Short mmCIF file of C-alpha atoms and ligand atoms in Angstrom, two decimals:
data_model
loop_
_atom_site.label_atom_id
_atom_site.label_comp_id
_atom_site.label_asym_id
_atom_site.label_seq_id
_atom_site.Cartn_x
_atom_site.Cartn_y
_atom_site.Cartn_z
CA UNK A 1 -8.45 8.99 24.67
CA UNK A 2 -6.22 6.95 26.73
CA UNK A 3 -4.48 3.76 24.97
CA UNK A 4 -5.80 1.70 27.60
CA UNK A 5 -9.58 2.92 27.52
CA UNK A 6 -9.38 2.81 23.86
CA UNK A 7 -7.91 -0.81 23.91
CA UNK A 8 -10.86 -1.47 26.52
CA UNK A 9 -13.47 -0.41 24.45
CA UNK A 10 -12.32 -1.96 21.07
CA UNK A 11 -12.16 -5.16 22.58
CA UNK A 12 -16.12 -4.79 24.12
CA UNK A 13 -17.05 -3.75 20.60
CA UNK A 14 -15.01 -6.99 19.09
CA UNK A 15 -16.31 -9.33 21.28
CA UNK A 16 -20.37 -8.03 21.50
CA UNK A 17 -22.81 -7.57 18.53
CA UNK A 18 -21.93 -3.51 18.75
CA UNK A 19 -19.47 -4.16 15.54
CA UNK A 20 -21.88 -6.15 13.58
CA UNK A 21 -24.31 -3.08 14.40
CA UNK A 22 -21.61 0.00 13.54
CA UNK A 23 -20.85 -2.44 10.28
CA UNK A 24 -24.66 -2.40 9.40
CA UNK A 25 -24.81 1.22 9.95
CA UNK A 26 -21.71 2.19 7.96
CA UNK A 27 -23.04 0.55 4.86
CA UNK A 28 -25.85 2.65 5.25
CA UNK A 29 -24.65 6.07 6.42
CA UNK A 30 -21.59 7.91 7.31
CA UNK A 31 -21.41 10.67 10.01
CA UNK A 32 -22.26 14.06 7.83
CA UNK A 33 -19.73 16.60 8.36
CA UNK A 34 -19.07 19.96 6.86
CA UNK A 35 -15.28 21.29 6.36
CA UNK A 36 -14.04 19.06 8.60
CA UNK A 37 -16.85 19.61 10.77
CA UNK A 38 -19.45 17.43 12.15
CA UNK A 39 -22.88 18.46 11.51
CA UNK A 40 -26.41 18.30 12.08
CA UNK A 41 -28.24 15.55 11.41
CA UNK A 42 -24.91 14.24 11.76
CA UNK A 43 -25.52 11.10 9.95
CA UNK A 44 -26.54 11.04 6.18
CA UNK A 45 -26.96 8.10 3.71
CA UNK A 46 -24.55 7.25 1.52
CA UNK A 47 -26.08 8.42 -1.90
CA UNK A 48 -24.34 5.31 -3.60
CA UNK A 49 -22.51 2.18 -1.97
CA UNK A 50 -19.53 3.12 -0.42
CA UNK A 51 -16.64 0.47 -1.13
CA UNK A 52 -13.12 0.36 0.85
CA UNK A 53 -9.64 -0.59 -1.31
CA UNK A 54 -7.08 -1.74 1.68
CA UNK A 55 -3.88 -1.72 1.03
CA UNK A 56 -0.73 -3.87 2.31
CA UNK A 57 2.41 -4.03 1.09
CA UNK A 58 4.66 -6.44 3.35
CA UNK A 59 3.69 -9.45 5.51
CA UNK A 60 5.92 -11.33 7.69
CA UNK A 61 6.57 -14.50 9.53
CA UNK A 62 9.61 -13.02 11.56
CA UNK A 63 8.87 -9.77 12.62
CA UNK A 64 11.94 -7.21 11.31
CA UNK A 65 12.08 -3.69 12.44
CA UNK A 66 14.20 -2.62 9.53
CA UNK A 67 11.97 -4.14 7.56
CA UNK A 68 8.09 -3.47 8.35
CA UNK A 69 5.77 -5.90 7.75
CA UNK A 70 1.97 -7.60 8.42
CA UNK A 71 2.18 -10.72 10.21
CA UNK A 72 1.33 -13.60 8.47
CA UNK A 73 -1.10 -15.11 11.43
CA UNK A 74 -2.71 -11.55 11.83
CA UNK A 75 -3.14 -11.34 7.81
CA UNK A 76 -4.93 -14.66 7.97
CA UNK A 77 -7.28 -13.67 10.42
CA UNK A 78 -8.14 -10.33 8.48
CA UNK A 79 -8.94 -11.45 5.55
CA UNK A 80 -11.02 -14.06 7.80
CA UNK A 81 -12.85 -11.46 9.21
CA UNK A 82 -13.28 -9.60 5.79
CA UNK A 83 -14.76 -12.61 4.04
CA UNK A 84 -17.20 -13.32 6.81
CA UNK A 85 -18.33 -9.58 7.22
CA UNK A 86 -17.98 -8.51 3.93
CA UNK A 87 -18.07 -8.58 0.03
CA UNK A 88 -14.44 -9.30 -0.62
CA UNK A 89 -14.37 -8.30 -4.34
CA UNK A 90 -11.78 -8.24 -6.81
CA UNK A 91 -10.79 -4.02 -7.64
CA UNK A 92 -11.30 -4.10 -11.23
CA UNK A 93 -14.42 -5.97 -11.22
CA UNK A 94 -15.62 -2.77 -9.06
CA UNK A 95 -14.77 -0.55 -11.42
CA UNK A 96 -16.31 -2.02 -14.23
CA UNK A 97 -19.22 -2.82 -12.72
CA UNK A 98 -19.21 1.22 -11.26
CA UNK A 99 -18.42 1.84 -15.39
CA UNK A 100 -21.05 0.08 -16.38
CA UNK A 101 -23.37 1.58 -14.39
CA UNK A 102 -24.17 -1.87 -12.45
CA UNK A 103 -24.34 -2.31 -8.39
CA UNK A 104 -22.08 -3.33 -6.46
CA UNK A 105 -22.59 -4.93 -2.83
CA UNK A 106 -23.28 -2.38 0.37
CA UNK A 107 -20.20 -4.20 1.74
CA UNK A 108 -17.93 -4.64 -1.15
CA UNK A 109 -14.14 -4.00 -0.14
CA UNK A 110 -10.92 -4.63 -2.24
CA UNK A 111 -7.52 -5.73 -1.22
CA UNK A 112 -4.40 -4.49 -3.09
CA UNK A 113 -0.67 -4.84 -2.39
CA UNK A 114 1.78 -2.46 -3.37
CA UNK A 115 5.49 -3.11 -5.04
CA UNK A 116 5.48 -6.64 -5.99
CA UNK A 117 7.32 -8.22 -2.83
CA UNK A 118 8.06 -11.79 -2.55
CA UNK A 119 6.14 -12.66 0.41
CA UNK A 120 2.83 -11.72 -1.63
CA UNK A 121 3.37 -14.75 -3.16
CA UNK A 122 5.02 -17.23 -0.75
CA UNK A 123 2.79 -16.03 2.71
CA UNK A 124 -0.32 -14.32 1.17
CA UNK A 125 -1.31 -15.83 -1.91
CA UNK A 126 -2.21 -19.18 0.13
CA UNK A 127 -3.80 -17.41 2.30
CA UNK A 128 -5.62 -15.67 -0.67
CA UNK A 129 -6.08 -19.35 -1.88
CA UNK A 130 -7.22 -20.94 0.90
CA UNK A 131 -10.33 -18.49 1.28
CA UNK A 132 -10.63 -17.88 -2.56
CA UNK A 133 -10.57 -14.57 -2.72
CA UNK A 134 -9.09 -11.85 -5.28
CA UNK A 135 -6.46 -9.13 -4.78
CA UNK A 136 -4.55 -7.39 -6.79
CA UNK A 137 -0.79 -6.58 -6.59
CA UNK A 138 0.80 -3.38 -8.50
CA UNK A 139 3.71 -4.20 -9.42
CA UNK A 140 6.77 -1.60 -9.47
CA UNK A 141 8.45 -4.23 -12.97
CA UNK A 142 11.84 -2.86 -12.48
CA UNK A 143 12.34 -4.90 -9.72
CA UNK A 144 10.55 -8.17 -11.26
CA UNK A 145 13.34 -11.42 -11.54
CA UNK A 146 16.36 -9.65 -9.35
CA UNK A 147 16.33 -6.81 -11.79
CA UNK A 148 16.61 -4.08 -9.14
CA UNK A 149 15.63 -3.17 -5.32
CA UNK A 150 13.48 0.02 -3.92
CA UNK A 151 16.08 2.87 -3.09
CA UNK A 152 14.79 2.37 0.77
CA UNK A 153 15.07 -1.14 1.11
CA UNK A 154 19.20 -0.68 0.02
CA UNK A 155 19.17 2.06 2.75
CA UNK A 156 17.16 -0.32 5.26
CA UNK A 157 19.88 -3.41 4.42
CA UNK A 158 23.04 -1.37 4.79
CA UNK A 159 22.46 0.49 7.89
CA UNK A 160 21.28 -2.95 9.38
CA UNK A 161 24.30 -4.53 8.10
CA UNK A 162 27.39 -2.49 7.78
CA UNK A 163 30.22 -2.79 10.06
CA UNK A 164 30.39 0.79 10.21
CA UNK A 165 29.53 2.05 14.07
CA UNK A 166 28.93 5.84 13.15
CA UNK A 167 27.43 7.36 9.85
CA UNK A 168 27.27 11.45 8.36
CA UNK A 169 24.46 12.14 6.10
CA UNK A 170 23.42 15.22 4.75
CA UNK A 171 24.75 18.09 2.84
CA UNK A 172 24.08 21.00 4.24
CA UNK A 173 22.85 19.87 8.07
CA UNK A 174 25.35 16.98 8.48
CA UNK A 175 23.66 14.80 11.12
CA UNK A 176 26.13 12.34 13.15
CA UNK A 177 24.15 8.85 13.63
CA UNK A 178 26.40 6.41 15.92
CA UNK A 179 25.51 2.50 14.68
CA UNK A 180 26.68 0.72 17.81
CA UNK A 181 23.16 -1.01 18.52
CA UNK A 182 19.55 -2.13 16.81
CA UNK A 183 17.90 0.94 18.13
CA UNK A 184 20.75 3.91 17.33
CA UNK A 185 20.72 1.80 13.57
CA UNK A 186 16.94 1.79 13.75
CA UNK A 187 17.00 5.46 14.44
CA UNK A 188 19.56 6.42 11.92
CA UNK A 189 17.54 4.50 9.07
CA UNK A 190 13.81 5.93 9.81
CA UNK A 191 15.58 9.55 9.84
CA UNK A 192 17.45 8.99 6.75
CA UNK A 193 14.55 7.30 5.10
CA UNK A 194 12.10 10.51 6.17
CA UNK A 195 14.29 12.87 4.84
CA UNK A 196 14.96 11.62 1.46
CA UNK A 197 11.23 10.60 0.53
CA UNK A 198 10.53 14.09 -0.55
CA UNK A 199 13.75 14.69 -2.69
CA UNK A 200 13.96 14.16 -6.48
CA UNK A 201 14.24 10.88 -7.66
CA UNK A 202 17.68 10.91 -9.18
CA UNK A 203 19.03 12.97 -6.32
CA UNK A 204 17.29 10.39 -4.21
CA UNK A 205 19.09 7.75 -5.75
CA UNK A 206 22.27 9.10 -6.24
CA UNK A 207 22.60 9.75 -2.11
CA UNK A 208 21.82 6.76 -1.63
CA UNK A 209 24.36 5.58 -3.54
CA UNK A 210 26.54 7.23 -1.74
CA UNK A 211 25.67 6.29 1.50
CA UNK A 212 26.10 2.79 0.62
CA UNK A 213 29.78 4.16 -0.65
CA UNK A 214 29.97 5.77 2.84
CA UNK A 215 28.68 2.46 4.75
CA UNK A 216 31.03 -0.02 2.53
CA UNK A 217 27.44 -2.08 1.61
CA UNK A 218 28.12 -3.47 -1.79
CA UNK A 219 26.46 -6.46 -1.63
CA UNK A 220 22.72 -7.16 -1.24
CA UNK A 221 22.52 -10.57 0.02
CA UNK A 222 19.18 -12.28 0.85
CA UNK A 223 17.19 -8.79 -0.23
CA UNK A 224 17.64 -10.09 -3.76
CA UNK A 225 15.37 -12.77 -3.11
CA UNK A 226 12.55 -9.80 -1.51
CA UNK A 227 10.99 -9.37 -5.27
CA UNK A 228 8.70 -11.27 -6.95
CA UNK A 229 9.59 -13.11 -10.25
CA UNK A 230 7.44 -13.25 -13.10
CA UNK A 231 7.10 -17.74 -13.11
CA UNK A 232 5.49 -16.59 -9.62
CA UNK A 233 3.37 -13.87 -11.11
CA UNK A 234 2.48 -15.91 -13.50
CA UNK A 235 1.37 -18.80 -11.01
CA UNK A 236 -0.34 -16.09 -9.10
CA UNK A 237 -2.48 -14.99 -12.24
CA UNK A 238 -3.44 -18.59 -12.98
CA UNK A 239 -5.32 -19.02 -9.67
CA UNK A 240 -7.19 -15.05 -9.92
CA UNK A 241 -5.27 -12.45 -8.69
CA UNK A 242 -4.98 -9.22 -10.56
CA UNK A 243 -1.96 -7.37 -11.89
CA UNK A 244 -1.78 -3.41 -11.81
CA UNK A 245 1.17 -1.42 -12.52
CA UNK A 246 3.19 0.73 -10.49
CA UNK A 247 5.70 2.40 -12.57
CA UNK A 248 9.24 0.87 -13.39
CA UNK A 249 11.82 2.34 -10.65
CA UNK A 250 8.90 3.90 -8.05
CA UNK A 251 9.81 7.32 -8.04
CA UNK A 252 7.55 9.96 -6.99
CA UNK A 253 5.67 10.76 -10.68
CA UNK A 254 4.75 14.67 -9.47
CA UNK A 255 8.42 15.44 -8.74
CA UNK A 256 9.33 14.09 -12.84
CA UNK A 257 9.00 16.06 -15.60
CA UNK A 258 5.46 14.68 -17.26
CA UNK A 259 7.57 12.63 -20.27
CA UNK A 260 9.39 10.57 -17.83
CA UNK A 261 6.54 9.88 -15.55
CA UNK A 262 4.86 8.76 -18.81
CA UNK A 263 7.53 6.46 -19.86
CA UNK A 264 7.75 4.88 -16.36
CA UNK A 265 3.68 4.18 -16.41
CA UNK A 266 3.64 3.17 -19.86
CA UNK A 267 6.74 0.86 -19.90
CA UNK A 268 5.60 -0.45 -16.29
CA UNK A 269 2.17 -1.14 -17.79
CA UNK A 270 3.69 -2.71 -21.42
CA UNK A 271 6.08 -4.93 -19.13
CA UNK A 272 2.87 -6.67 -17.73
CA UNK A 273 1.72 -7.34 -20.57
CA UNK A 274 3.66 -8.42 -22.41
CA UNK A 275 4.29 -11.19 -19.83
CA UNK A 276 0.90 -12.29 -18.38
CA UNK A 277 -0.56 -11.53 -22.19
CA UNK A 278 -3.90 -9.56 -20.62
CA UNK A 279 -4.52 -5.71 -20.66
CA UNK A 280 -3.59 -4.13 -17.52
CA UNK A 281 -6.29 -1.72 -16.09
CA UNK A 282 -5.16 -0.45 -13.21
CA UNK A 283 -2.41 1.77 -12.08
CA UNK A 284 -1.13 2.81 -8.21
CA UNK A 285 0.85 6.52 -7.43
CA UNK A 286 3.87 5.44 -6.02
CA UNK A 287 3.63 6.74 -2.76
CA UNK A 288 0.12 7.96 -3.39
CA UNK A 289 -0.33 11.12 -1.27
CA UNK A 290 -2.17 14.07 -2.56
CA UNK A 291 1.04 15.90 -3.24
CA UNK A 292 2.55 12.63 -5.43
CA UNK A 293 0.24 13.17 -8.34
CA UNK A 294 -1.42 15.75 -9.94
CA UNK A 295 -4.38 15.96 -12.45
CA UNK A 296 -1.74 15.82 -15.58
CA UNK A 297 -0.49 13.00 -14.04
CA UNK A 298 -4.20 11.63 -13.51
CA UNK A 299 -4.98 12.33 -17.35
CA UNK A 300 -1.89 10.70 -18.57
CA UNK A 301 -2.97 7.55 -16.56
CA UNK A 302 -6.37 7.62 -18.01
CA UNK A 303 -5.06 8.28 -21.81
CA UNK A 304 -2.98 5.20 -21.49
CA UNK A 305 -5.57 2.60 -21.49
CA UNK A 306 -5.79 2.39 -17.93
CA UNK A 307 -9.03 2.03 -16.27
CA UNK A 308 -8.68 3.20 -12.32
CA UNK A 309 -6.46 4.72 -10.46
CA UNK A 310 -5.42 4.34 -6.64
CA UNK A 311 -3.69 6.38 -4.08
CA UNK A 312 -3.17 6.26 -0.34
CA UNK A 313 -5.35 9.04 0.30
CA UNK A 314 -7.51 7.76 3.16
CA UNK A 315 -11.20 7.35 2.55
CA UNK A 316 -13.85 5.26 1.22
CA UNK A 317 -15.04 5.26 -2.46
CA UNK A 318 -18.57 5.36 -4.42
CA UNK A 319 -19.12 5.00 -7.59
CA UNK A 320 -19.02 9.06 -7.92
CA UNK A 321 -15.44 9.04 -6.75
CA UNK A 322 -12.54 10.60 -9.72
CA UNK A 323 -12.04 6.89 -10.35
CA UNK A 324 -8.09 7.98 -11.03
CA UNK A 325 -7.91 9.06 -7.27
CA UNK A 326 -9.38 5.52 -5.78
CA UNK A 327 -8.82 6.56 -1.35
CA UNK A 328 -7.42 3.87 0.45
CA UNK A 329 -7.20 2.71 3.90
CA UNK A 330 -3.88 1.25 5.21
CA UNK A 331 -4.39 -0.42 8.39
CA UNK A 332 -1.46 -1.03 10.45
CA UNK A 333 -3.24 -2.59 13.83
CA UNK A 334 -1.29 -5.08 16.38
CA UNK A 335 -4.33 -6.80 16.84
CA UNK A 336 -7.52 -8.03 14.75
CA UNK A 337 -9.60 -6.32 16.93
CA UNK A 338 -8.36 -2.96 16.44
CA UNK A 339 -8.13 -3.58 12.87
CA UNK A 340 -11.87 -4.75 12.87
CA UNK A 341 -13.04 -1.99 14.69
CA UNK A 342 -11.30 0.83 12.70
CA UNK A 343 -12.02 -0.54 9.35
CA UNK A 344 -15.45 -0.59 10.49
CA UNK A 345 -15.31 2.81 11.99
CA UNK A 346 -13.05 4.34 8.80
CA UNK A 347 -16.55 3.65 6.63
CA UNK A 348 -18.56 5.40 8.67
CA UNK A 349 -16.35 8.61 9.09
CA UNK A 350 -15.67 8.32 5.05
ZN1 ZN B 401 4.86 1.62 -3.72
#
């Protein structure tokens, strides 16, 4: 559909009672499709309530390209929009309730954060606050109090920083990036970023420490301050929101051998603990795709004391979803209307 039709026609459903009516419907039924297929009767009722987890990671009050983030305004006026249209509840109350075999609302949605940045304290947890509502954040605890910083955000800092103007990367395929502007640095860091996601974790981190040899970044600076600390954590708690774990250095757990993705879900999961003092029941795939875990991986989770689950598979959950492969929906609109109308629409397609 064209961008500007579609844009057209979001906005008319925004601004009449049409969302309020797809909302209605979605709690009720979702379009019935077979294989990917739709199919006659094309709408079927949802045999239990369907619930949505969304999940952020950053938020902003400067927008940065290098580093990608919700702004704060537009984040205020989501979760604005969730707690007037729906059942904002907090994740692990869903799951016990779904445990326990209680209901849960028609509407009921979740919000979760991913990583444990800074800003989920100082921008969204007023926010949070101000509307009293729960989330929870999974935190990756190797990176709690300065201790460490994600392998991407390093890459992200040094090609926006480096006084280099031209950068190799690659072993077998050497690619030439020039650095001369925001958009040929912006270019080389996506590419670099894309490629290396797949690649073992140690090999992942060892080219990247080389390409911070290569781009004479030794120093950090204000990206130390991008983590959460645990007095902050600990504030956070105090006030309701919920701490899940999210492994210790956030490597991909399916591309470890199954004792070291153990260790880093265990110790991730005893580091919580042993700070905030309460049992930690739920656990986020770094990453999160379908190809990042596996059902080992799943059944370690579960053995550990762990509870749920989540991923960033897209979908919407009942209570007869593998509760250790909670779908997500990540929602990265420009506008509260498009976000509105999608979230809305993302229940009713599943
Ligand atoms: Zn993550």
């Amino acid at each position: 559909m064209h961008q500007s039709l579609r844009s057209i026609l979001t906005q008319v459903c925004f601004r009449s009672g049409l969302l309020y009516g797809l909302q209605r419907l979605g709690d009720r039924v979702h379009l019935h499709r077979r294989h990917g297929r739709l199919e006659f009767p094309y709408l079927t009722n949802w045999r239990a309530p369907g619930f949505q987890i969304l999940t952020y990671h950053r938020l902003t009050k400067r927008r940065d390209p290098f580093f990608a983030g919700i702004d704060v305004e537009l984040f205020k006026q989501q979760v604005g929009f969730l707690v007037r249209n729906y059942a904002v509840m907090d994740l692990a109350e869903i799951v016990r309730r779904l445990d326990d075999g209680q209901a849960i609302p028609r509407n009921a949605v979740a919000l979760t954060f991913d990583d444990g940045y800074r800003d989920n304290y100082e921008l969204a947890f007023p926010i949070l606050e101000s509307f009293q509502i729960p989330a929870t954040v999974f935190l990756t605890t190797g990176f709690v109090n300065r201790e460490g910083l994600l392998w991407n955000d390093k890459i992200s800092y040094a090609v926006k920083h480096t006084r280099k103007k031209c950068l190799t990367f690659g072993c077998q395929d050497t690619v030439h990036f020039p650095l001369h502007t925001v958009g040929e640095r912006l270019v080389a860091t996506r590419t670099i970023l894309f490629q290396l996601l797949h690649d073992p974790h140690a090999w992942k981190l060892a080219l990247t420490d080389a390409l911070l040899k290569d781009l004479d970044v030794h120093d950090f600076g204000d990206l130390w301050d991008s983590m959460l600390t645990w007095d902050q954590i600990r504030r956070m708690k105090a006030k309701g929101i919920r701490f899940g774990a999210h492994t210790v250095t956030h490597p991909i757990l399916s591309r470890l051998p199954l004792e070291e993705a153990r260790r880093e879900i265990l110790e991730s999961k005893e580091a919580i603990e042993a700070e905030l003092n309460e049992p930690v029941e739920l656990f986020a795939f770094p990453v999160g795709r379908a190809a990042d875990f596996n059902s080992n991986l799943k059944k370690t989770v579960s053995e550990l004391g762990f509870r749920a689950a989540v991923t960033t598979i897209f979908g919407t959950n009942t209570g007869e979803t593998d509760r250790f492969q909670l779908r997500r929906v990540g929602l990265d609109e420009p506008d509260l209307a498009s976000f509105a109308v999608k979230h809305c629409w993302y229940k009713l397609v599943m």
